Short mmCIF file of C-alpha atoms in Angstrom, two decimals:
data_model
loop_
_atom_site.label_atom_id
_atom_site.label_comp_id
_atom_site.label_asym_id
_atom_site.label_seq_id
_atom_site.Cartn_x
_atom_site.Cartn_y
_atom_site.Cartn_z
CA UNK K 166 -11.94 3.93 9.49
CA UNK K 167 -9.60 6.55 10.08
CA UNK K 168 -6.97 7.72 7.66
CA UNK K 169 -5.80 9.92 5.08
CA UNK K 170 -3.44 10.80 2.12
CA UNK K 171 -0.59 12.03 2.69
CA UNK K 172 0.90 14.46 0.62
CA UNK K 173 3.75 16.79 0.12
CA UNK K 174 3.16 18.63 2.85
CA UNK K 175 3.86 18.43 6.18
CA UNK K 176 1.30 16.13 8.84
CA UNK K 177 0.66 16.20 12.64
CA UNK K 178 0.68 12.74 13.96
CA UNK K 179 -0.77 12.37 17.53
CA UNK K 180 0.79 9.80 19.85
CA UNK K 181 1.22 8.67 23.17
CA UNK K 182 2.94 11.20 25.11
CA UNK K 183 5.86 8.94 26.24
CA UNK K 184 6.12 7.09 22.85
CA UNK K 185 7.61 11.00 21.37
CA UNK K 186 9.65 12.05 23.75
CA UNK K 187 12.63 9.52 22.45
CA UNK K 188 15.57 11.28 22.92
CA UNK K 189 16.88 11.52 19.53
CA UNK K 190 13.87 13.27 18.35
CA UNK K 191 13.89 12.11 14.64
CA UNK K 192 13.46 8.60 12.74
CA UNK K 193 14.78 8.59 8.53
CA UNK K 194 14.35 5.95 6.25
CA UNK K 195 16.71 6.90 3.58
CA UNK K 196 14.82 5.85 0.05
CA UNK K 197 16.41 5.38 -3.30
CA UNK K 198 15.26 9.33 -4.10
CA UNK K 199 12.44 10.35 -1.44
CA UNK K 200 13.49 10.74 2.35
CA UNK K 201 11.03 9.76 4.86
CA UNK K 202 10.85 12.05 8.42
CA UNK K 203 9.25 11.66 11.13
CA UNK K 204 10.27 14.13 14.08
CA UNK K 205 9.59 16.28 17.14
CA UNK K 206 9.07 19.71 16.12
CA UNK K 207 10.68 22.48 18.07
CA UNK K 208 7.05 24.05 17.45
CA UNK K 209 5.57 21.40 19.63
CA UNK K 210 8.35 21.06 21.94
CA UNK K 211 10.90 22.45 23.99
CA UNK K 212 13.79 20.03 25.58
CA UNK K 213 11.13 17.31 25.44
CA UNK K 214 8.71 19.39 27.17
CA UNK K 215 4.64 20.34 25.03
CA UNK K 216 4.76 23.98 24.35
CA UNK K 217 1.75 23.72 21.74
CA UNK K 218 -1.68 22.95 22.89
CA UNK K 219 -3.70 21.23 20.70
CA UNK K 220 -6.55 20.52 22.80
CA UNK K 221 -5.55 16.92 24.04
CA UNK K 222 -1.65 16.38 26.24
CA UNK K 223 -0.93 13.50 23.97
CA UNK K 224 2.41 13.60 21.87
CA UNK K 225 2.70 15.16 18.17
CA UNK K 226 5.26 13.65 15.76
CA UNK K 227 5.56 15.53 12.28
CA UNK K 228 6.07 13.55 9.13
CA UNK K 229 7.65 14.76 5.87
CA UNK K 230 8.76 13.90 2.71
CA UNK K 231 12.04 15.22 1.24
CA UNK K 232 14.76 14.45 -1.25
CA UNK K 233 17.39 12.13 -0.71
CA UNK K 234 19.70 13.47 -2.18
CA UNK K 235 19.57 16.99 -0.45
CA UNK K 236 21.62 14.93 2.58
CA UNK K 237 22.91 18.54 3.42
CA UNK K 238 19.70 20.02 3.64
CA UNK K 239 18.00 17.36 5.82
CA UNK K 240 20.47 17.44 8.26
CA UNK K 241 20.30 21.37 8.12
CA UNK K 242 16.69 21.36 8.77
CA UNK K 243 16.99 18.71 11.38
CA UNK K 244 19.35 21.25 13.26
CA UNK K 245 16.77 24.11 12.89
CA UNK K 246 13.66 22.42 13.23
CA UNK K 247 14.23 18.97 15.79
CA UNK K 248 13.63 19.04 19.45
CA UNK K 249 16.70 16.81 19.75
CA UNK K 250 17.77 16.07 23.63
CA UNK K 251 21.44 16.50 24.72
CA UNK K 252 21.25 12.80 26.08
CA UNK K 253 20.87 12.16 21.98
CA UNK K 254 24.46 12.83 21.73
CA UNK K 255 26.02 10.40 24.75
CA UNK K 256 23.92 7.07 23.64
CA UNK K 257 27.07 4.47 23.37
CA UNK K 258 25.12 2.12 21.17
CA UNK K 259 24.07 4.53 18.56
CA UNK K 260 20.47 5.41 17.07
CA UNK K 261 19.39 3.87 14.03
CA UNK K 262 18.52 5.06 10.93
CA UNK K 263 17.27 2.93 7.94
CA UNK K 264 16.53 2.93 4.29
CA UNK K 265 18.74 2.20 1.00
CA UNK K 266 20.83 5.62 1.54
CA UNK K 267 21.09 5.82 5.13
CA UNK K 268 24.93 4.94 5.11
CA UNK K 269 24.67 8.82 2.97
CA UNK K 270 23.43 10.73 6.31
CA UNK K 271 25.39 8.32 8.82
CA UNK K 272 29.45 9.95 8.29
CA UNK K 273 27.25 13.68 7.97
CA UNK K 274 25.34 13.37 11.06
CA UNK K 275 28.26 11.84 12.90
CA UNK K 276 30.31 14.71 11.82
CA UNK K 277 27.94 17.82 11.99
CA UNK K 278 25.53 16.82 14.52
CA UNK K 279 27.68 14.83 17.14
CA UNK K 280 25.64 11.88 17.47
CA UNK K 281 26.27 8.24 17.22
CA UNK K 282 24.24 6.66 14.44
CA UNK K 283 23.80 3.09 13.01
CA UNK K 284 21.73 1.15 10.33
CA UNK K 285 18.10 -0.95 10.84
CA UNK K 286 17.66 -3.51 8.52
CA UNK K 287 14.53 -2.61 6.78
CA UNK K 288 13.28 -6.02 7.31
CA UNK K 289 13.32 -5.72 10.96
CA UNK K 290 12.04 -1.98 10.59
CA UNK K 291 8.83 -3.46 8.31
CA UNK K 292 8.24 -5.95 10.98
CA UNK K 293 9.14 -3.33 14.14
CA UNK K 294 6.03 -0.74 12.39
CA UNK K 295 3.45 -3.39 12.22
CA UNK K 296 4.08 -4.73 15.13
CA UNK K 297 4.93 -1.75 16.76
CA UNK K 298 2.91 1.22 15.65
CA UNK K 299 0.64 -0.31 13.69
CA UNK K 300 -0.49 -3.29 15.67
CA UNK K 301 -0.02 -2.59 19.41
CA UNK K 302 -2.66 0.21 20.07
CA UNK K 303 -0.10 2.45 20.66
CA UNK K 304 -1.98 4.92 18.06
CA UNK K 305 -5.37 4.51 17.28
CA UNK K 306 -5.22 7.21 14.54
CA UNK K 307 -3.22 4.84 12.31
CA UNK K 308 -6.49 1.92 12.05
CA UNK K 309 -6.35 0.61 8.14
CA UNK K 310 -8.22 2.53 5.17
CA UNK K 311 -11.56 1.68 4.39
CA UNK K 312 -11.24 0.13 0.89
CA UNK K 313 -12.29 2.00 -2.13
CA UNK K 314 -16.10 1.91 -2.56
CA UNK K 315 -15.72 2.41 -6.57
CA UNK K 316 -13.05 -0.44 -6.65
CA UNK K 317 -15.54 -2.87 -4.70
CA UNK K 318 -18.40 -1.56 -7.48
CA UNK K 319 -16.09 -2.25 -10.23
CA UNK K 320 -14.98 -6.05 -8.74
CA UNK K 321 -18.69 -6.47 -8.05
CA UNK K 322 -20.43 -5.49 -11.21
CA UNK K 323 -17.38 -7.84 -12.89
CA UNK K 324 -18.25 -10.52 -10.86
CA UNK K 325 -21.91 -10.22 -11.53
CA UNK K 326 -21.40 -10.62 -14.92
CA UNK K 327 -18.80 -13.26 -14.79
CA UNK K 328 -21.52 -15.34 -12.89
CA UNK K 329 -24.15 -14.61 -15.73
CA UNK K 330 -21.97 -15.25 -18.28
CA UNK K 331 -20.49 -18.78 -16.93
CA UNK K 332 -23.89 -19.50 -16.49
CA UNK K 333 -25.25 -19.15 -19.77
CA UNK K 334 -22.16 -20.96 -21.20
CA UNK K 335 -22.21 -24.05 -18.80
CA UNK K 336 -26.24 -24.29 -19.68
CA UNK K 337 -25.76 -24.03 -23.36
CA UNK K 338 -23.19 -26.81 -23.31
CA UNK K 339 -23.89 -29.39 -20.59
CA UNK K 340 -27.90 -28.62 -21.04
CA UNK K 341 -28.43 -28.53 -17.01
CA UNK K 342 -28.37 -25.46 -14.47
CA UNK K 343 -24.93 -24.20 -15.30
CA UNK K 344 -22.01 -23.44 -13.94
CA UNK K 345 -24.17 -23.74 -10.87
CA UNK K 346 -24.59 -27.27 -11.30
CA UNK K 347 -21.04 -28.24 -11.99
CA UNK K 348 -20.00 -26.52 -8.60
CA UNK K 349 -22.43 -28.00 -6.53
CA UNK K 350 -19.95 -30.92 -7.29
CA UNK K 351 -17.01 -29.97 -6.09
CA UNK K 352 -18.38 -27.94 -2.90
CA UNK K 353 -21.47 -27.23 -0.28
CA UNK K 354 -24.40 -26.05 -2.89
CA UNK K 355 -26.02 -24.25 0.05
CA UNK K 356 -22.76 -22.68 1.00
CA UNK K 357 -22.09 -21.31 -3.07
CA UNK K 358 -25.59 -20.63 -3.84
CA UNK K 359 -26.03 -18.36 -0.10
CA UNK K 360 -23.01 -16.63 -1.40
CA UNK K 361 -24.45 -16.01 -5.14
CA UNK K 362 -27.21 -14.73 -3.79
CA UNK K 363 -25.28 -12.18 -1.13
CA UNK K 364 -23.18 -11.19 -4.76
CA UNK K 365 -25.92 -10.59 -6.67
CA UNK K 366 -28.37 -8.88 -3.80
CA UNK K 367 -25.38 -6.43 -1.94
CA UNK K 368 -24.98 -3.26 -2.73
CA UNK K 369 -21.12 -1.85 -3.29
CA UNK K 370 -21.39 0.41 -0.08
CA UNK K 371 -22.41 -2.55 2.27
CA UNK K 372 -20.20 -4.61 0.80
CA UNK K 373 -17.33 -2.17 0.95
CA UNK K 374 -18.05 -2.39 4.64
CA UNK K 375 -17.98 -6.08 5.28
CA UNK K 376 -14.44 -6.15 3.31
CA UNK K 377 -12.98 -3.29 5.06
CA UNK K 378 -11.08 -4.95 8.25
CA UNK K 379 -8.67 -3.12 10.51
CA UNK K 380 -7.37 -6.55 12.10
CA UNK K 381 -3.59 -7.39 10.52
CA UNK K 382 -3.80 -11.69 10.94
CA UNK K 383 -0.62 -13.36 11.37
CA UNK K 384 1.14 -14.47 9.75
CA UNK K 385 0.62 -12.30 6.59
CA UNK K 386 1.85 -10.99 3.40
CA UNK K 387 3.02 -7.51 3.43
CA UNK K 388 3.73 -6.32 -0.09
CA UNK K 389 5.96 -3.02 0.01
CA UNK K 390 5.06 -0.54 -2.90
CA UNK K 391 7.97 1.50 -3.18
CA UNK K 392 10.29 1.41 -6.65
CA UNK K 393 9.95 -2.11 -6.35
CA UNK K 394 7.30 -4.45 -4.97
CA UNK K 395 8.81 -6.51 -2.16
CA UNK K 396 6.98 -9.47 -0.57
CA UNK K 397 7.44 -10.31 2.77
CA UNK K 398 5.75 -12.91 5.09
CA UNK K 399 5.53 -11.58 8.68
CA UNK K 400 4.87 -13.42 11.35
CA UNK K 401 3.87 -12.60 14.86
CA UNK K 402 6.99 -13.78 16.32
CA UNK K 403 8.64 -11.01 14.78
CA UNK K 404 10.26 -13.09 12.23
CA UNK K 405 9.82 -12.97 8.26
CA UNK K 406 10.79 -15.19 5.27
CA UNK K 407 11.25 -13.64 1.53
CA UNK K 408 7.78 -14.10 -0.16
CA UNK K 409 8.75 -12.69 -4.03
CA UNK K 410 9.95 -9.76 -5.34
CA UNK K 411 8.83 -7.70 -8.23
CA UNK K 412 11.10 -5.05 -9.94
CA UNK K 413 7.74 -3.23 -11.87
CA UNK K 414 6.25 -0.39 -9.40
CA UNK K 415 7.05 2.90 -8.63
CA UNK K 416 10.67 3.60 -11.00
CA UNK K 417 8.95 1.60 -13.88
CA UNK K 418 5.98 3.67 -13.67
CA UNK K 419 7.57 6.66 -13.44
CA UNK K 420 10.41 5.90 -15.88
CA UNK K 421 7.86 5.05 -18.94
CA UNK K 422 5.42 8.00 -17.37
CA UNK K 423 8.16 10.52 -18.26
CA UNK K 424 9.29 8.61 -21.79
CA UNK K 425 5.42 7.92 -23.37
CA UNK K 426 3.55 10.72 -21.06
CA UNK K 427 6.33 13.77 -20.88
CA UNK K 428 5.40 13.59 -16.78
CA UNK K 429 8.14 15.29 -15.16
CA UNK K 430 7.68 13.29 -11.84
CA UNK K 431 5.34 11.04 -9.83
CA UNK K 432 2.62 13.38 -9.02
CA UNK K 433 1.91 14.44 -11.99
CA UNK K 434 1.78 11.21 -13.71
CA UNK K 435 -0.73 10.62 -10.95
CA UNK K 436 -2.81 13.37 -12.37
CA UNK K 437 -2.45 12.63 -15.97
CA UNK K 438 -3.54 8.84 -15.27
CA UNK K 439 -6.72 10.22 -13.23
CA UNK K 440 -8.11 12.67 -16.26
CA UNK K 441 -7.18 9.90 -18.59
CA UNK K 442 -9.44 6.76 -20.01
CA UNK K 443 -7.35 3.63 -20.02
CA UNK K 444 -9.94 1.99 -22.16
CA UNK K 445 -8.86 3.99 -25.04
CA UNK K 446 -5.89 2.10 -24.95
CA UNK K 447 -6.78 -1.40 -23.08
CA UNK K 448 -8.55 -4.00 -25.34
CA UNK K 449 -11.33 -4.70 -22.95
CA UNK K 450 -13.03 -7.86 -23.06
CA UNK K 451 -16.16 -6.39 -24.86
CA UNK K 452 -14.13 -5.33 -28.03
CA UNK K 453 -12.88 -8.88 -28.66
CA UNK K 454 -16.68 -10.31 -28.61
CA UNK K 455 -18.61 -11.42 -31.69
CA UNK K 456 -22.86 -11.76 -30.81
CA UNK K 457 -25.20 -13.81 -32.51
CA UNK K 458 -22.44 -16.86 -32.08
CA UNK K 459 -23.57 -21.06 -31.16
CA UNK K 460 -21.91 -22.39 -27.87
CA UNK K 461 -19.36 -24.13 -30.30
CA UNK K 462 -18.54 -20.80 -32.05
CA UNK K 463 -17.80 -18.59 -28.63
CA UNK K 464 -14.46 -18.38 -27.49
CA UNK K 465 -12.47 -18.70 -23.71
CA UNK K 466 -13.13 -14.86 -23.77
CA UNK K 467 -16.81 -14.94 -24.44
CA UNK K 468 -17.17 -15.69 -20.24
CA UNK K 469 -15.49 -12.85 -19.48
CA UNK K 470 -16.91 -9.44 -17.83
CA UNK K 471 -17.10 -6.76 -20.51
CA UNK K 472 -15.13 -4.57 -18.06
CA UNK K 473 -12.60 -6.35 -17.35
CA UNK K 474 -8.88 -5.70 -19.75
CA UNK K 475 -7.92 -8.40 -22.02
CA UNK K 476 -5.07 -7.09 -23.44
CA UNK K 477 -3.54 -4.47 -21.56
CA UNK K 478 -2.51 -1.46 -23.74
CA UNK K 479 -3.62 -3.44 -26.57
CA UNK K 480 -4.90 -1.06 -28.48
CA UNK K 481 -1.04 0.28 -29.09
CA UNK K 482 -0.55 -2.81 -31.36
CA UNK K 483 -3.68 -2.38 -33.72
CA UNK K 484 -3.90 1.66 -34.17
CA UNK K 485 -0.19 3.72 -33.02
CA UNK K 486 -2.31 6.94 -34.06
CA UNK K 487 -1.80 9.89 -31.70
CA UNK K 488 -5.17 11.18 -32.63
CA UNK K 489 -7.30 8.10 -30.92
CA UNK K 490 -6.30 8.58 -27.48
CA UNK K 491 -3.88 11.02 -25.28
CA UNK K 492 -1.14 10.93 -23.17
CA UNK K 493 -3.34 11.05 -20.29
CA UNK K 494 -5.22 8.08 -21.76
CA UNK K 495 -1.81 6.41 -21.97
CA UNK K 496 -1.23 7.42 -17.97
CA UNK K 497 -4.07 5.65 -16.88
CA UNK K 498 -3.07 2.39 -19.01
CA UNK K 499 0.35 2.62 -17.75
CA UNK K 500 -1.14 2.73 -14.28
CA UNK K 501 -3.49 -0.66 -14.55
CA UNK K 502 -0.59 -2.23 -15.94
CA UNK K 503 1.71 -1.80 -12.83
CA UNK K 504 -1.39 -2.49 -10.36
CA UNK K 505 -2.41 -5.57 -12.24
CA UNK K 506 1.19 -7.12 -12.23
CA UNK K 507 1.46 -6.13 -8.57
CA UNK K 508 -1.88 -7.33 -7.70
CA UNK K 509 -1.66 -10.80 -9.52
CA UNK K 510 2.03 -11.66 -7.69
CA UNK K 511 0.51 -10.76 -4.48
CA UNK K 512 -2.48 -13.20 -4.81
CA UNK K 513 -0.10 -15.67 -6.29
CA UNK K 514 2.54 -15.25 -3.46
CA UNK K 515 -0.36 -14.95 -0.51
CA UNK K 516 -1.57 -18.77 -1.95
CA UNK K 517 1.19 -20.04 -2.64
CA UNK K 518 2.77 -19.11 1.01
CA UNK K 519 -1.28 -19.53 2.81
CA UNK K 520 -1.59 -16.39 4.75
CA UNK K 521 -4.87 -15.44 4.87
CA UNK K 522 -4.10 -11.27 5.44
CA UNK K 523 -2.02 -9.14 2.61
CA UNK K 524 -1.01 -5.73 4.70
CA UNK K 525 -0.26 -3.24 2.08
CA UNK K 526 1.91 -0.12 2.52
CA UNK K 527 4.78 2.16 0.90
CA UNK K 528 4.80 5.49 -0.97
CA UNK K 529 3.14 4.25 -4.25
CA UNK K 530 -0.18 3.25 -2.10
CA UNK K 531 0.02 6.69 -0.64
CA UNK K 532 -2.07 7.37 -3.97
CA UNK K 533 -6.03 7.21 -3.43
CA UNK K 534 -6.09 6.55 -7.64
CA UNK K 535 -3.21 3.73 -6.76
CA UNK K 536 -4.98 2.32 -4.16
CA UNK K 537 -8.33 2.14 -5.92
CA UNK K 538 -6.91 0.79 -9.00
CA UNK K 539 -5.15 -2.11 -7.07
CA UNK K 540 -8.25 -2.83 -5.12
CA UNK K 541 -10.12 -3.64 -8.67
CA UNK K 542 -7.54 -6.31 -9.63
CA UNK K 543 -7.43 -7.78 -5.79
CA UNK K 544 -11.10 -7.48 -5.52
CA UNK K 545 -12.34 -9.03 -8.15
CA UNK K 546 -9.99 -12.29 -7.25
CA UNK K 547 -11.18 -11.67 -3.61
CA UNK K 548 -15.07 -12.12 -4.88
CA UNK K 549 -14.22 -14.81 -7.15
CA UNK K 550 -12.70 -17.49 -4.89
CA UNK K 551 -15.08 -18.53 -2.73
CA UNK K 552 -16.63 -19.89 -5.63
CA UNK K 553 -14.50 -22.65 -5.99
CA UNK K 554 -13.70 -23.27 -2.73
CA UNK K 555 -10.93 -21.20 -1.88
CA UNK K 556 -11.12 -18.49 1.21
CA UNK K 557 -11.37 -14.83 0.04
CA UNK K 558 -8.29 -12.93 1.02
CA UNK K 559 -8.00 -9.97 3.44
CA UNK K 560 -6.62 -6.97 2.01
CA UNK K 561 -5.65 -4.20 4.50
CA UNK K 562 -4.18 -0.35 3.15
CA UNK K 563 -1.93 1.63 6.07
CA UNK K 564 -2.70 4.99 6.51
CA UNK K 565 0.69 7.13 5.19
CA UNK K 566 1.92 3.55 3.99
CA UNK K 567 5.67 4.99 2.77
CA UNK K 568 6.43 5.90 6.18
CA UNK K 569 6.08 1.85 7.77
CA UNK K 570 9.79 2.19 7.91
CA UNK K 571 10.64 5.66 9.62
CA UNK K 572 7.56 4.35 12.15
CA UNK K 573 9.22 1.40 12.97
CA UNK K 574 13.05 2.89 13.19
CA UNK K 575 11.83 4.89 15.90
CA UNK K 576 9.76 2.46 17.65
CA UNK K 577 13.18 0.58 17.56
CA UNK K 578 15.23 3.70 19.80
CA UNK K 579 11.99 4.22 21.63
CA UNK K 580 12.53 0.54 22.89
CA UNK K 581 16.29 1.11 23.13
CA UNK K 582 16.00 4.30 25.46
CA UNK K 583 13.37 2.43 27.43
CA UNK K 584 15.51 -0.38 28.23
CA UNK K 585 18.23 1.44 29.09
CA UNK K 586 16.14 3.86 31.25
CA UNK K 587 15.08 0.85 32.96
CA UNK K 588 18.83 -0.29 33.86
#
């Protein structure tokens, strides 16, 4: 599957050569503190016109990340760097721009670039990108990420043992086959016990394969990682209804990455959390087990996987010391704890509202180490399920997932100019 991060610096998109050559030349979404741009280059164009040969005639949009609140700035380098067309500056309707801060560029570009702007309600922007750009062919380099080979390890060795562990339990208390035998109650035995043996015969790669999907089904969940965690259903009629909304993602990592970890921003938390062991500071399900135990002795936690976090940051509570783990220990705690409360709500809100496809995108998932840690909570639901009956979900990760917005703003004036082209 094609893909890759995106980080601070600058990326070449190739497009259809008609979808770039919107007059305007730029798309913003205006974020709480990060700007996302996508826009012509004057390096790649001239008055709408390839200048740059890349070896292919298709069309080359540039995306960027920058600060919000530089307004000046953007608008500066849009001046010097945008192949904007005159007939930019004569649209009666306006060109939109979207994001939480767009009314901040709208009186500036009004004023110093002598254009007509107007707001997108992100909603319809979300739904115009996946629809638009993401769904409808129009560029083949933006197919879903593959999913995260060590995630589907981790949610597979977990599940292994899960399955071991139930087992054991069920046989010492009901003195039959199991947990084995108390499913074959409730659903097909051929279907659960095919399905145990594909679990415990599949290697991760294979199976990181078979999960891996590139085809959004609709309706589905899209759960936007930005500061927040909104939850959106989309449907293919363009509509959406309000799924849930989560107020711990991005700003509450960040915020109690710069009070606990000294990070001075985003990125480096990122690093800290990746050099750091959040086991030093999760209780894991191993540290709360006592062996040599009767059925009647062992505890609810006794069935779970030894890798899988009972108490998350746990350790905090028994032992405060400095000395038994570091702040990049802490980093990588903090981190699990923001992707398991996003990933639990989004299997919660996916059931609960019966879409069978959660789209994931937004500039916290731009993060590989984000991504894979996510993918370990979702997974090891995912692998669970069909166990008792339920349908695993599909996840799907975009490809530079905080710009869904910016793609789908200018998908929105691409339509525009092309129905008034066609008047």
């Amino acid at each position: 599957m094609a893909g890759v991060d995106l980080g601070t610096e600058e990326v070449l998109l190739r497009v259809p050569k008609d979808i770039a050559l919107v007059p305007l030349g730029f798309a913003i979404d205006s974020g709480g503190s990060v700007t996302k741009l996508l826009y012509r280059s004057k390096e790649d164009y001239e008055n709408g016109i390839r200048i740059a040969k890349v070896g292919h005639d298709d069309g080359i949009l540039r995306l960027r990340h920058l600060a919000t609140e530089d307004c000046d700035e953007i608008v500066k380098f849009l001046q010097d760097h945008c192949d904007m067309l005159e007939t930019a500056k004569t649209e009666s309707e306006g060109w939109f721009l979207t994001g939480l801060k767009a009314r901040l560029f709208r009186k500036k570009m009004e004023d110093t670039m002598k254009i007509k702007v107007k707001n997108l309600s992100e909603m319809v922007a979300i739904s115009s990108g996946l629809k638009g750009f993401y769904s409808a062919a129009l560029l083949p380099e933006l197919r879903p990420l593959s999913l995260s080979e060590e995630a589907v390890k981790h949610a597979l060795g977990s599940t292994r043992d899960f399955l071991r562990m139930m087992n054991s339990a069920a046989a010492a208390q009901t003195g039959g086959d199991g947990f084995f035998d108390e499913l074959r109650d409730r659903i097909d035995p051929v279907a659960v016990g095919q399905y145990v043996m594909k679990l415990m015969s599949t290697d991760a790669l294979t199976l990181t394969r078979e999960l891996s999907d590139d085809v959004i089904e609709w309706p589905c969940l899209n759960v936007i990682c930005g500061s927040a965690a909104g939850m959106i259903v989309m449907k293919d009629s363009g509509g959406f209804e309000i799924g849930s909304f989560l107020p711990i993602a991005g700003r509450t990592f960040v915020g109690f990455g710069r009070l606990l970890c000294g990070a001075k921003d985003f990125a480096e938390l990122v690093e800290m959390a990746a050099r750091g062991d959040s086991r030093k500071v999760d209780v894991m399900a191993s540290d709360m087990k006592v062996t040599g135990v009767t059925a009647e002795e062992a505890d609810w936690y006794s069935s779970l996987p030894d890798s899988l976090v009972a108490y998350s940051m746990g350790k905090l509570a028994e032992n405060a010391a400095s000395e038994s783990f570091s702040k990049d220990d802490l980093a990588a705690g903090l981190l699990n704890v923001i992707c398991c409360a996003i990933a639990k709500m989004a299997v919660a809100v996916a059931r609960q509202t019966k879409v069978k496809c959660v789209v994931f995108d937004g500039s916290l998932v731009n993060s590989a180490l984000v991504r894979c840690t996510l993918q370990k909570w979702l997974l090891f639901d995912s692998l669970i399920q069909p166990l008792i009956g339920e349908q695993s979900l599909k996840w799907i990760f975009l490809p530079y997932p905080g710009f869904i917005c910016a793609f789908g703003t200018w998908y929105q004036n691409w339509e525009m100019y092309k129905g008034q082209a066609e008047k």
